[in-house]
Coordinates of C-alpha atoms in Angstrom, one line a residue:
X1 CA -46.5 193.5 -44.8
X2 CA -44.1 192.2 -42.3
X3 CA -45.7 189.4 -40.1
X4 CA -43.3 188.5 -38.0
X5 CA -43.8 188.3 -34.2
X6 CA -41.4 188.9 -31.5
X7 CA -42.9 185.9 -29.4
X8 CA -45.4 183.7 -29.8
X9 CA -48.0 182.6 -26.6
X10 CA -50.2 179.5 -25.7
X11 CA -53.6 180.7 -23.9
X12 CA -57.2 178.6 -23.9
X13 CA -59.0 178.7 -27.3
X14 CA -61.3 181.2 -26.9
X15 CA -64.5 181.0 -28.7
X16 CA -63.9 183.4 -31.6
X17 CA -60.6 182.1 -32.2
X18 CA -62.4 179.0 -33.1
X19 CA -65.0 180.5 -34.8
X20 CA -62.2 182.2 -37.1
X21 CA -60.3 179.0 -37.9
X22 CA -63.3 177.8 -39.5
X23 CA -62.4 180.4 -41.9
X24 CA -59.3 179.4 -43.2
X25 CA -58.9 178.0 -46.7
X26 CA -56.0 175.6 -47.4
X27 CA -54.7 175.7 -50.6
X28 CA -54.5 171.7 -52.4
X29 CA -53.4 169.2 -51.4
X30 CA -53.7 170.8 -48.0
X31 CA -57.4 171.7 -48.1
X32 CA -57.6 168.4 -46.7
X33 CA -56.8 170.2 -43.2
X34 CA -59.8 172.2 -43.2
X35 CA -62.9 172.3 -40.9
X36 CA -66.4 172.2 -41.2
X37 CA -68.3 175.6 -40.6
X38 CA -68.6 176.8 -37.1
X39 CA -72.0 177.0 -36.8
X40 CA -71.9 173.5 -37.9
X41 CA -69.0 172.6 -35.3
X42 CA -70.7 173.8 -32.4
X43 CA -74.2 172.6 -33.3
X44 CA -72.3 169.1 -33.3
X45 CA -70.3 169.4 -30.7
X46 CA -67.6 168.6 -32.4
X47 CA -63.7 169.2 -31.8
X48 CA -63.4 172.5 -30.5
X49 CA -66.8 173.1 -31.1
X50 CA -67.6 171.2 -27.6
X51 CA -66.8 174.1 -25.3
X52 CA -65.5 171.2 -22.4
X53 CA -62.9 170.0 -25.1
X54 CA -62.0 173.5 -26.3
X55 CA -61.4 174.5 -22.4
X56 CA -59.2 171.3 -21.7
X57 CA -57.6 170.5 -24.7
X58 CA -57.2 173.5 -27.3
X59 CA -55.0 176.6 -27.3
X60 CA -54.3 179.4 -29.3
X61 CA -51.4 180.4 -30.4
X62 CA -50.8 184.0 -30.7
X63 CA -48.0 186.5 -31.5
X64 CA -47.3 189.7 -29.6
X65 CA -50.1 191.8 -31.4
X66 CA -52.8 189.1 -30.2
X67 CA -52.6 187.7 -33.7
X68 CA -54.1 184.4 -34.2
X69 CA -50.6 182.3 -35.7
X70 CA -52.8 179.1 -34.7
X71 CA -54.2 176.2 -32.6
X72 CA -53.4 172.9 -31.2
X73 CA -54.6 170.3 -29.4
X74 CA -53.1 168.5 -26.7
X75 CA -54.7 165.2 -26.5
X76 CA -54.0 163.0 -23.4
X77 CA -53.3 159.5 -23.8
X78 CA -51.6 157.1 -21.3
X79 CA -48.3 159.0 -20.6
X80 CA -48.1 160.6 -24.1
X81 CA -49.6 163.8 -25.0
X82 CA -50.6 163.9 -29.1
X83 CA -50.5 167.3 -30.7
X84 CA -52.7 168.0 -33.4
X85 CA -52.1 171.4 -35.0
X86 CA -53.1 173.7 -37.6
X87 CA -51.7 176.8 -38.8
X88 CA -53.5 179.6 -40.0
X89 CA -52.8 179.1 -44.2
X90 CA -51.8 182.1 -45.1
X91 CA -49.0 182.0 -42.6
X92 CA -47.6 178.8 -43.6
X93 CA -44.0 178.5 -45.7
X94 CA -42.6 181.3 -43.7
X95 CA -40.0 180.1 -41.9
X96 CA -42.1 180.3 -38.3
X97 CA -42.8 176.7 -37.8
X98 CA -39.8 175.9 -35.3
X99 CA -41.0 178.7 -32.9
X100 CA -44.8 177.7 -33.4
X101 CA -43.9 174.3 -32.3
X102 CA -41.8 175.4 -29.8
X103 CA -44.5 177.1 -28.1
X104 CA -46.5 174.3 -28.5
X105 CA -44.5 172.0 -26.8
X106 CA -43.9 173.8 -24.3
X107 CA -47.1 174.8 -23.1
X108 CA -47.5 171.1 -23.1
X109 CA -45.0 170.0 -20.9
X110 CA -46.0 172.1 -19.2
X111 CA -49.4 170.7 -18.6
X112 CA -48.0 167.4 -18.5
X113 CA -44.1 167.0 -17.3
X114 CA -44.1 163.7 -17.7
X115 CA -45.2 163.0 -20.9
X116 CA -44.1 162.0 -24.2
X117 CA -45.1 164.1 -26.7
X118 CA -45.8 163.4 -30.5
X119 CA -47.9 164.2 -33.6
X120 CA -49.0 162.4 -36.3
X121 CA -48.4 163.6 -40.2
X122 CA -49.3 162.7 -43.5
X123 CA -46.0 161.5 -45.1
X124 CA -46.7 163.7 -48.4
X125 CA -46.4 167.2 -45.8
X126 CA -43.1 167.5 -46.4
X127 CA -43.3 170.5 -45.4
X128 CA -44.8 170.7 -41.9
X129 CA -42.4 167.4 -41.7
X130 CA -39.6 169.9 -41.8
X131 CA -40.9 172.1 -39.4
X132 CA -41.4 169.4 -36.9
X133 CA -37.8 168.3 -37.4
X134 CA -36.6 171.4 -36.5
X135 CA -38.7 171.4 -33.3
X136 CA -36.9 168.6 -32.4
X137 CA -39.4 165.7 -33.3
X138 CA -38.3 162.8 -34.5
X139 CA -40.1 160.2 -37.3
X140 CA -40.7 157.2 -34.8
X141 CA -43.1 155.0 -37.2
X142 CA -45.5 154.8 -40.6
X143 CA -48.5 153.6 -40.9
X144 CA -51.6 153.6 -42.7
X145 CA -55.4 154.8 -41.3
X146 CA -58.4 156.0 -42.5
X147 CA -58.9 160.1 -43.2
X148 CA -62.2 161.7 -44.3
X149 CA -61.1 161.1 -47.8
X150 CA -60.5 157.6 -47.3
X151 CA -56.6 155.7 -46.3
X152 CA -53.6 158.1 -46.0
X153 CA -50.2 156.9 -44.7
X154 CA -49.0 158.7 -41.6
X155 CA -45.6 159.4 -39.9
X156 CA -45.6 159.1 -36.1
X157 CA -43.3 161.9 -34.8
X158 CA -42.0 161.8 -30.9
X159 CA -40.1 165.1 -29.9
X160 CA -36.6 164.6 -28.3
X161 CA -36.2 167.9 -26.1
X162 CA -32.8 169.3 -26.3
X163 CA -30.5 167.9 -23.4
X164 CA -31.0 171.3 -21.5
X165 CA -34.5 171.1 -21.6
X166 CA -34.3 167.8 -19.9

């Protein structure tokens, strides 16, 4: 099966997006990305379970079939916007991490011009920390802080736009 989009979009989370990440299943060590189920989301109100937050903060990312690729957040902070991302598992180690964060980016400077823009990662994700690097983030700073599973250590990654994006 050939999965690979022409493009890749940004619109509002809808409701049964979020209802179908709660599906997803990461493989170890990245179950650790997973989410509660979405009954359970919504009955707390948390993340995009709170449909104010899922409205302001959370897109979709889809492909030219209105495949669901993913989600992020864009989190506002004081003159940085933090990206917290997850793509759909099953998806993930084939090569479309550059364009998924290229959308994401951009649908975020969009909302916000003016911002800075960065992501935290675990340092193990080598993985995802490639992606990022070839999305034009940078690793900015490492640090430790608490997870559900207790301390992880964390790379703090700021995207440099290309100069012709600037």
């Amino acid at each position: 099966m050939d999965v690979t989009p022409i493009s890749f979009r940004a619109v509002i989370m809808r409701e049964e997006h979020a209802e179908e990440i709660c599906t997803w299943s990461y493989p170890p060590p990245y179950d650790i990305y997973g989410f509660l189920p979405w009954e359970q989301m919504k009955g707390l109100e948390v993340e995009f379970g709170d449909p104010i937050i899922r409205q302001q903060q959370y897109i979709s990312i889809l492909d030219d079939q209105d495949s669901l690729w993913g989600f992020a957040q864009l989190f506002p902070m004081h003159e940085v916007t933090r990206i917290g991302l997850g793509m759909r598992p099953d998806w993930c180690g084939r090569g479309m991490g550059k364009r998924f964060m290229q959308t994401i980016t951009q649908e975020a400077r969009r909302r916000r011009p003016t911002d800075e823009i960065d992501l935290e990662v675990m340092t193990w994700n080598e993985r995802a920390i490639r992606a990022y690097e070839g999305a034009g983030f940078r690793i900015t700073d490492t640090y430790e802080r608490l997870t559900p599973q207790g301390k992880g250590i964390f790379h703090c990654m700021v995207y440099e736009p290309p100069a012709n994006e600037e």
